[in-house]
Amino acid sequence: MNLVHLLPVGKLDGALLRELRDAIPRRLHVACEVLPYELDPTPSYHAERQQYHSSEILQRMQALVRAHYWRLLAVADVDLYIPILKYVFGEAQMGGPCAVVSLHRLRQEFYGLDRDDALLGQRVLKESVHELGHTLNLRHCQDYRCVMASSHSVEWIDLRESTLCDSCRSQVESKAALAGKRA
Ligand SMILES: [Zn+2]
Ligand SMILES: [Zn+2]
């Protein structure tokens, strides 16, 4: 079965990572494991923006990809950006194998609201499935409930389901990428 490796970026909440590891296989036909080491985000920090360049994190992940890895999904807790945008929730390599998501702007506390671990867990799951969808060559979907809908704020993420719509699913399955067969 296709295997997604989760890569912690810096120190992360172990319970949250384990929850994500257990949840992803319920949305995509994949197995999921947490890697026993972490990626240091520091080299991707840009003081002029006080943020971390997500494309640079993806580049550095490339060196960690092993032949038996199907997808490598980094989970960060720092604020990510790409130069043309104020921030990103995540970024992926179209067609794979690497993607990164950040918890930073998924936390209610970021917006001055009370901490909500259940909501955070749902949001990071949706973002993870979304970025993994891009690694499977899926583009943004017009159906706002589809996990592949674009989102410019957490409110949009909350509107989405954590699953692919029928159209996105059939695109992926026609390539047999998620058919659960041996790659
Ligand atoms: Zn996207
Ligand atoms: Zn869709």
PDB file of C-alpha atoms and ligand atoms in Angstrom:
ATOM      1  CA  MET A   1       0.000   0.000   0.000  1.00  0.00           C
ATOM      2  CA  ASN A   2       1.150   3.553  -0.694  1.00  0.00           C
ATOM      3  CA  LEU A   3       2.848   5.037   2.341  1.00  0.00           C
ATOM      4  CA  VAL A   4       2.760   8.649   3.521  1.00  0.00           C
ATOM      5  CA  HIS A   5       5.638   9.590   5.834  1.00  0.00           C
ATOM      6  CA  LEU A   6       4.952  12.466   8.206  1.00  0.00           C
ATOM      7  CA  LEU A   7       8.001  14.620   8.912  1.00  0.00           C
ATOM      8  CA  PRO A   8       7.871  16.908  11.960  1.00  0.00           C
ATOM      9  CA  VAL A   9       9.397  20.332  11.327  1.00  0.00           C
ATOM     10  CA  GLY A  10      10.958  21.325  14.637  1.00  0.00           C
ATOM     11  CA  LYS A  11       9.330  20.258  17.907  1.00  0.00           C
ATOM     12  CA  LEU A  12       5.703  19.261  17.477  1.00  0.00           C
ATOM     13  CA  ASP A  13       2.908  17.982  19.677  1.00  0.00           C
ATOM     14  CA  GLY A  14       3.260  14.169  19.480  1.00  0.00           C
ATOM     15  CA  ALA A  15      -0.438  13.544  20.188  1.00  0.00           C
ATOM     16  CA  LEU A  16      -1.485  15.767  17.297  1.00  0.00           C
ATOM     17  CA  LEU A  17       0.914  13.997  14.913  1.00  0.00           C
ATOM     18  CA  ARG A  18      -0.368  10.578  15.974  1.00  0.00           C
ATOM     19  CA  GLU A  19      -3.962  11.737  15.493  1.00  0.00           C
ATOM     20  CA  LEU A  20      -3.090  12.943  11.980  1.00  0.00           C
ATOM     21  CA  ARG A  21      -1.268   9.672  11.231  1.00  0.00           C
ATOM     22  CA  ASP A  22      -4.426   7.742  12.186  1.00  0.00           C
ATOM     23  CA  ALA A  23      -6.829  10.106  10.362  1.00  0.00           C
ATOM     24  CA  ILE A  24      -5.170  10.382   6.917  1.00  0.00           C
ATOM     25  CA  PRO A  25      -5.694   6.666   6.050  1.00  0.00           C
ATOM     26  CA  ARG A  26      -9.420   7.120   6.748  1.00  0.00           C
ATOM     27  CA  ARG A  27      -9.587   9.760   3.971  1.00  0.00           C
ATOM     28  CA  LEU A  28      -7.134   8.373   1.403  1.00  0.00           C
ATOM     29  CA  HIS A  29      -6.300   4.738   0.677  1.00  0.00           C
ATOM     30  CA  VAL A  30      -2.799   5.021   2.101  1.00  0.00           C
ATOM     31  CA  ALA A  31      -0.841   3.918   5.127  1.00  0.00           C
ATOM     32  CA  CYS A  32       0.814   6.594   7.259  1.00  0.00           C
ATOM     33  CA  GLU A  33       3.871   6.666   9.524  1.00  0.00           C
ATOM     34  CA  VAL A  34       5.596   9.372  11.568  1.00  0.00           C
ATOM     35  CA  LEU A  35       9.336   9.615  10.885  1.00  0.00           C
ATOM     36  CA  PRO A  36      11.567   9.352  13.977  1.00  0.00           C
ATOM     37  CA  TYR A  37      13.510  12.545  13.182  1.00  0.00           C
ATOM     38  CA  GLU A  38      12.642  16.164  12.489  1.00  0.00           C
ATOM     39  CA  LEU A  39      13.576  18.860   9.992  1.00  0.00           C
ATOM     40  CA  ASP A  40      15.023  22.068  11.436  1.00  0.00           C
ATOM     41  CA  PRO A  41      13.039  25.030  10.044  1.00  0.00           C
ATOM     42  CA  THR A  42      15.735  27.609  10.952  1.00  0.00           C
ATOM     43  CA  PRO A  43      17.546  27.735   7.545  1.00  0.00           C
ATOM     44  CA  SER A  44      14.244  28.705   5.860  1.00  0.00           C
ATOM     45  CA  TYR A  45      13.621  31.680   8.176  1.00  0.00           C
ATOM     46  CA  HIS A  46      13.628  35.140   6.593  1.00  0.00           C
ATOM     47  CA  ALA A  47      14.066  37.896   9.151  1.00  0.00           C
ATOM     48  CA  GLU A  48      12.685  40.615   6.860  1.00  0.00           C
ATOM     49  CA  ARG A  49       9.310  38.801   6.805  1.00  0.00           C
ATOM     50  CA  GLN A  50       9.614  37.015  10.155  1.00  0.00           C
ATOM     51  CA  GLN A  51       8.287  33.946   8.362  1.00  0.00           C
ATOM     52  CA  TYR A  52       9.558  30.697   6.879  1.00  0.00           C
ATOM     53  CA  HIS A  53       9.807  30.191   3.104  1.00  0.00           C
ATOM     54  CA  SER A  54       7.803  27.036   2.378  1.00  0.00           C
ATOM     55  CA  SER A  55       9.431  26.392  -1.024  1.00  0.00           C
ATOM     56  CA  GLU A  56      12.821  26.265   0.684  1.00  0.00           C
ATOM     57  CA  ILE A  57      11.471  23.703   3.155  1.00  0.00           C
ATOM     58  CA  LEU A  58      10.226  21.604   0.188  1.00  0.00           C
ATOM     59  CA  GLN A  59      13.659  21.885  -1.409  1.00  0.00           C
ATOM     60  CA  ARG A  60      15.419  20.704   1.726  1.00  0.00           C
ATOM     61  CA  MET A  61      12.963  17.799   2.070  1.00  0.00           C
ATOM     62  CA  GLN A  62      14.120  16.510  -1.305  1.00  0.00           C
ATOM     63  CA  ALA A  63      17.362  15.273   0.268  1.00  0.00           C
ATOM     64  CA  LEU A  64      15.339  13.208   2.772  1.00  0.00           C
ATOM     65  CA  VAL A  65      13.264  11.345   0.174  1.00  0.00           C
ATOM     66  CA  ARG A  66      14.119   7.652   0.030  1.00  0.00           C
ATOM     67  CA  ALA A  67      13.393   5.235  -2.814  1.00  0.00           C
ATOM     68  CA  HIS A  68      10.650   3.456  -0.863  1.00  0.00           C
ATOM     69  CA  TYR A  69       8.894   6.712   0.101  1.00  0.00           C
ATOM     70  CA  TRP A  70       5.668   7.361  -1.745  1.00  0.00           C
ATOM     71  CA  ARG A  71       4.882  10.799  -0.278  1.00  0.00           C
ATOM     72  CA  LEU A  72       6.670  12.896   2.333  1.00  0.00           C
ATOM     73  CA  LEU A  73       4.427  15.347   4.219  1.00  0.00           C
ATOM     74  CA  ALA A  74       6.138  17.829   6.534  1.00  0.00           C
ATOM     75  CA  VAL A  75       4.098  19.239   9.421  1.00  0.00           C
ATOM     76  CA  ALA A  76       5.319  22.587  10.760  1.00  0.00           C
ATOM     77  CA  ASP A  77       4.186  24.931  13.503  1.00  0.00           C
ATOM     78  CA  VAL A  78       5.857  28.039  12.058  1.00  0.00           C
ATOM     79  CA  ASP A  79       4.335  30.728   9.832  1.00  0.00           C
ATOM     80  CA  LEU A  80       4.911  29.817   6.153  1.00  0.00           C
ATOM     81  CA  TYR A  81       5.005  32.083   3.090  1.00  0.00           C
ATOM     82  CA  ILE A  82       5.900  32.221  -0.547  1.00  0.00           C
ATOM     83  CA  PRO A  83       7.140  35.569  -1.903  1.00  0.00           C
ATOM     84  CA  ILE A  84       3.956  36.477  -3.844  1.00  0.00           C
ATOM     85  CA  LEU A  85       1.619  35.815  -0.890  1.00  0.00           C
ATOM     86  CA  LYS A  86       1.279  37.107   2.662  1.00  0.00           C
ATOM     87  CA  TYR A  87       1.194  33.561   4.000  1.00  0.00           C
ATOM     88  CA  VAL A  88       0.322  30.010   2.980  1.00  0.00           C
ATOM     89  CA  PHE A  89      -1.317  27.202   4.950  1.00  0.00           C
ATOM     90  CA  GLY A  90       0.849  24.760   3.023  1.00  0.00           C
ATOM     91  CA  GLU A  91       2.613  24.063  -0.241  1.00  0.00           C
ATOM     92  CA  ALA A  92       3.112  20.973  -2.376  1.00  0.00           C
ATOM     93  CA  GLN A  93       5.113  19.785  -5.330  1.00  0.00           C
ATOM     94  CA  MET A  94       2.607  19.084  -8.147  1.00  0.00           C
ATOM     95  CA  GLY A  95       2.981  15.395  -8.891  1.00  0.00           C
ATOM     96  CA  GLY A  96       5.000  14.869  -5.689  1.00  0.00           C
ATOM     97  CA  PRO A  97       6.677  13.625  -3.709  1.00  0.00           C
ATOM     98  CA  CYS A  98       6.904  16.424  -1.096  1.00  0.00           C
ATOM     99  CA  ALA A  99       4.372  18.653   0.646  1.00  0.00           C
ATOM    100  CA  VAL A 100       4.326  20.802   3.762  1.00  0.00           C
ATOM    101  CA  VAL A 101       1.495  22.088   5.975  1.00  0.00           C
ATOM    102  CA  SER A 102       1.595  24.466   8.929  1.00  0.00           C
ATOM    103  CA  LEU A 103      -0.464  24.502  12.103  1.00  0.00           C
ATOM    104  CA  HIS A 104       0.396  28.136  12.762  1.00  0.00           C
ATOM    105  CA  ARG A 105      -2.640  29.839  11.201  1.00  0.00           C
ATOM    106  CA  LEU A 106      -4.951  26.882  11.834  1.00  0.00           C
ATOM    107  CA  ARG A 107      -4.973  27.547  15.584  1.00  0.00           C
ATOM    108  CA  GLN A 108      -7.905  29.476  17.026  1.00  0.00           C
ATOM    109  CA  GLU A 109      -5.410  31.259  19.309  1.00  0.00           C
ATOM    110  CA  PHE A 110      -3.839  32.884  16.241  1.00  0.00           C
ATOM    111  CA  TYR A 111      -7.134  34.797  15.776  1.00  0.00           C
ATOM    112  CA  GLY A 112      -7.460  35.665  19.460  1.00  0.00           C
ATOM    113  CA  LEU A 113      -9.990  32.879  20.106  1.00  0.00           C
ATOM    114  CA  ASP A 114      -9.995  30.026  22.630  1.00  0.00           C
ATOM    115  CA  ARG A 115      -7.869  26.989  21.906  1.00  0.00           C
ATOM    116  CA  ASP A 116      -9.845  24.186  20.211  1.00  0.00           C
ATOM    117  CA  ASP A 117      -7.837  21.002  19.694  1.00  0.00           C
ATOM    118  CA  ALA A 118     -10.654  19.161  17.898  1.00  0.00           C
ATOM    119  CA  LEU A 119     -11.043  21.980  15.362  1.00  0.00           C
ATOM    120  CA  LEU A 120      -7.260  22.194  14.928  1.00  0.00           C
ATOM    121  CA  GLY A 121      -7.165  18.444  14.248  1.00  0.00           C
ATOM    122  CA  GLN A 122      -9.874  18.771  11.566  1.00  0.00           C
ATOM    123  CA  ARG A 123      -8.162  21.708   9.906  1.00  0.00           C
ATOM    124  CA  VAL A 124      -4.732  20.096   9.749  1.00  0.00           C
ATOM    125  CA  LEU A 125      -6.311  16.924   8.346  1.00  0.00           C
ATOM    126  CA  LYS A 126      -8.062  18.926   5.598  1.00  0.00           C
ATOM    127  CA  GLU A 127      -4.882  20.812   4.765  1.00  0.00           C
ATOM    128  CA  SER A 128      -2.871  17.577   4.706  1.00  0.00           C
ATOM    129  CA  VAL A 129      -5.319  15.825   2.358  1.00  0.00           C
ATOM    130  CA  HIS A 130      -5.412  19.015   0.219  1.00  0.00           C
ATOM    131  CA  GLU A 131      -1.632  19.191  -0.191  1.00  0.00           C
ATOM    132  CA  LEU A 132      -1.379  15.425  -0.767  1.00  0.00           C
ATOM    133  CA  GLY A 133      -4.020  15.958  -3.490  1.00  0.00           C
ATOM    134  CA  HIS A 134      -1.668  18.425  -5.201  1.00  0.00           C
ATOM    135  CA  THR A 135       1.130  15.827  -5.044  1.00  0.00           C
ATOM    136  CA  LEU A 136      -1.300  13.620  -7.016  1.00  0.00           C
ATOM    137  CA  ASN A 137      -1.575  16.353  -9.675  1.00  0.00           C
ATOM    138  CA  LEU A 138      -4.998  17.588  -8.530  1.00  0.00           C
ATOM    139  CA  ARG A 139      -5.618  21.287  -9.079  1.00  0.00           C
ATOM    140  CA  HIS A 140      -8.058  23.490  -7.157  1.00  0.00           C
ATOM    141  CA  CYS A 141     -11.676  22.372  -7.337  1.00  0.00           C
ATOM    142  CA  GLN A 142     -14.707  24.630  -7.930  1.00  0.00           C
ATOM    143  CA  ASP A 143     -16.797  22.651  -5.420  1.00  0.00           C
ATOM    144  CA  TYR A 144     -16.375  24.590  -2.165  1.00  0.00           C
ATOM    145  CA  ARG A 145     -17.095  21.450  -0.114  1.00  0.00           C
ATOM    146  CA  CYS A 146     -14.312  19.475  -1.787  1.00  0.00           C
ATOM    147  CA  VAL A 147     -11.042  19.194   0.111  1.00  0.00           C
ATOM    148  CA  MET A 148      -9.325  20.500  -3.058  1.00  0.00           C
ATOM    149  CA  ALA A 149     -11.207  23.836  -2.981  1.00  0.00           C
ATOM    150  CA  SER A 150      -8.842  26.786  -2.644  1.00  0.00           C
ATOM    151  CA  SER A 151      -8.899  28.595   0.682  1.00  0.00           C
ATOM    152  CA  HIS A 152      -7.691  32.037   1.583  1.00  0.00           C
ATOM    153  CA  SER A 153      -8.779  31.913   5.205  1.00  0.00           C
ATOM    154  CA  VAL A 154      -9.555  29.348   7.887  1.00  0.00           C
ATOM    155  CA  GLU A 155     -13.290  30.012   7.442  1.00  0.00           C
ATOM    156  CA  TRP A 156     -12.985  28.574   3.930  1.00  0.00           C
ATOM    157  CA  ILE A 157     -11.131  25.555   5.279  1.00  0.00           C
ATOM    158  CA  ASP A 158     -13.952  24.990   7.781  1.00  0.00           C
ATOM    159  CA  LEU A 159     -16.487  24.918   4.906  1.00  0.00           C
ATOM    160  CA  ARG A 160     -14.637  22.114   3.176  1.00  0.00           C
ATOM    161  CA  GLU A 161     -15.051  18.417   3.831  1.00  0.00           C
ATOM    162  CA  SER A 162     -11.889  16.419   4.518  1.00  0.00           C
ATOM    163  CA  THR A 163     -12.552  14.208   1.490  1.00  0.00           C
ATOM    164  CA  LEU A 164     -12.217  14.492  -2.283  1.00  0.00           C
ATOM    165  CA  CYS A 165     -15.405  15.147  -4.292  1.00  0.00           C
ATOM    166  CA  ASP A 166     -16.435  12.459  -6.802  1.00  0.00           C
ATOM    167  CA  SER A 167     -14.818  14.330  -9.679  1.00  0.00           C
ATOM    168  CA  CYS A 168     -11.435  14.747  -7.941  1.00  0.00           C
ATOM    169  CA  ARG A 169     -11.556  11.176  -6.673  1.00  0.00           C
ATOM    170  CA  SER A 170     -12.191   9.774 -10.143  1.00  0.00           C
ATOM    171  CA  GLN A 171      -9.297  11.858 -11.548  1.00  0.00           C
ATOM    172  CA  VAL A 172      -6.969  10.338  -8.981  1.00  0.00           C
ATOM    173  CA  GLU A 173      -8.321   6.832  -9.305  1.00  0.00           C
ATOM    174  CA  SER A 174      -8.082   6.908 -13.091  1.00  0.00           C
ATOM    175  CA  LYS A 175      -4.351   7.242 -12.552  1.00  0.00           C
ATOM    176  CA  ALA A 176      -4.572   4.399 -10.020  1.00  0.00           C
ATOM    177  CA  ALA A 177      -2.568   6.588  -7.657  1.00  0.00           C
ATOM    178  CA  LEU A 178      -4.928   5.964  -4.784  1.00  0.00           C
ATOM    179  CA  ALA A 179      -6.207   2.562  -5.757  1.00  0.00           C
ATOM    180  CA  GLY A 180      -4.284   1.015  -2.923  1.00  0.00           C
ATOM    181  CA  LYS A 181      -2.295  -1.176  -5.263  1.00  0.00           C
ATOM    182  CA  ARG A 182       1.427  -1.584  -5.003  1.00  0.00           C
ATOM    183  CA  ALA A 183       3.151   1.292  -6.765  1.00  0.00           C
TER     184      ALA A 183
HETATM  185 ZN    ZN B   1      -4.044  24.254  -2.926  1.00  0.00          ZN
HETATM  186 ZN    ZN B   2     -13.098  18.280  -6.046  1.00  0.00          ZN
END
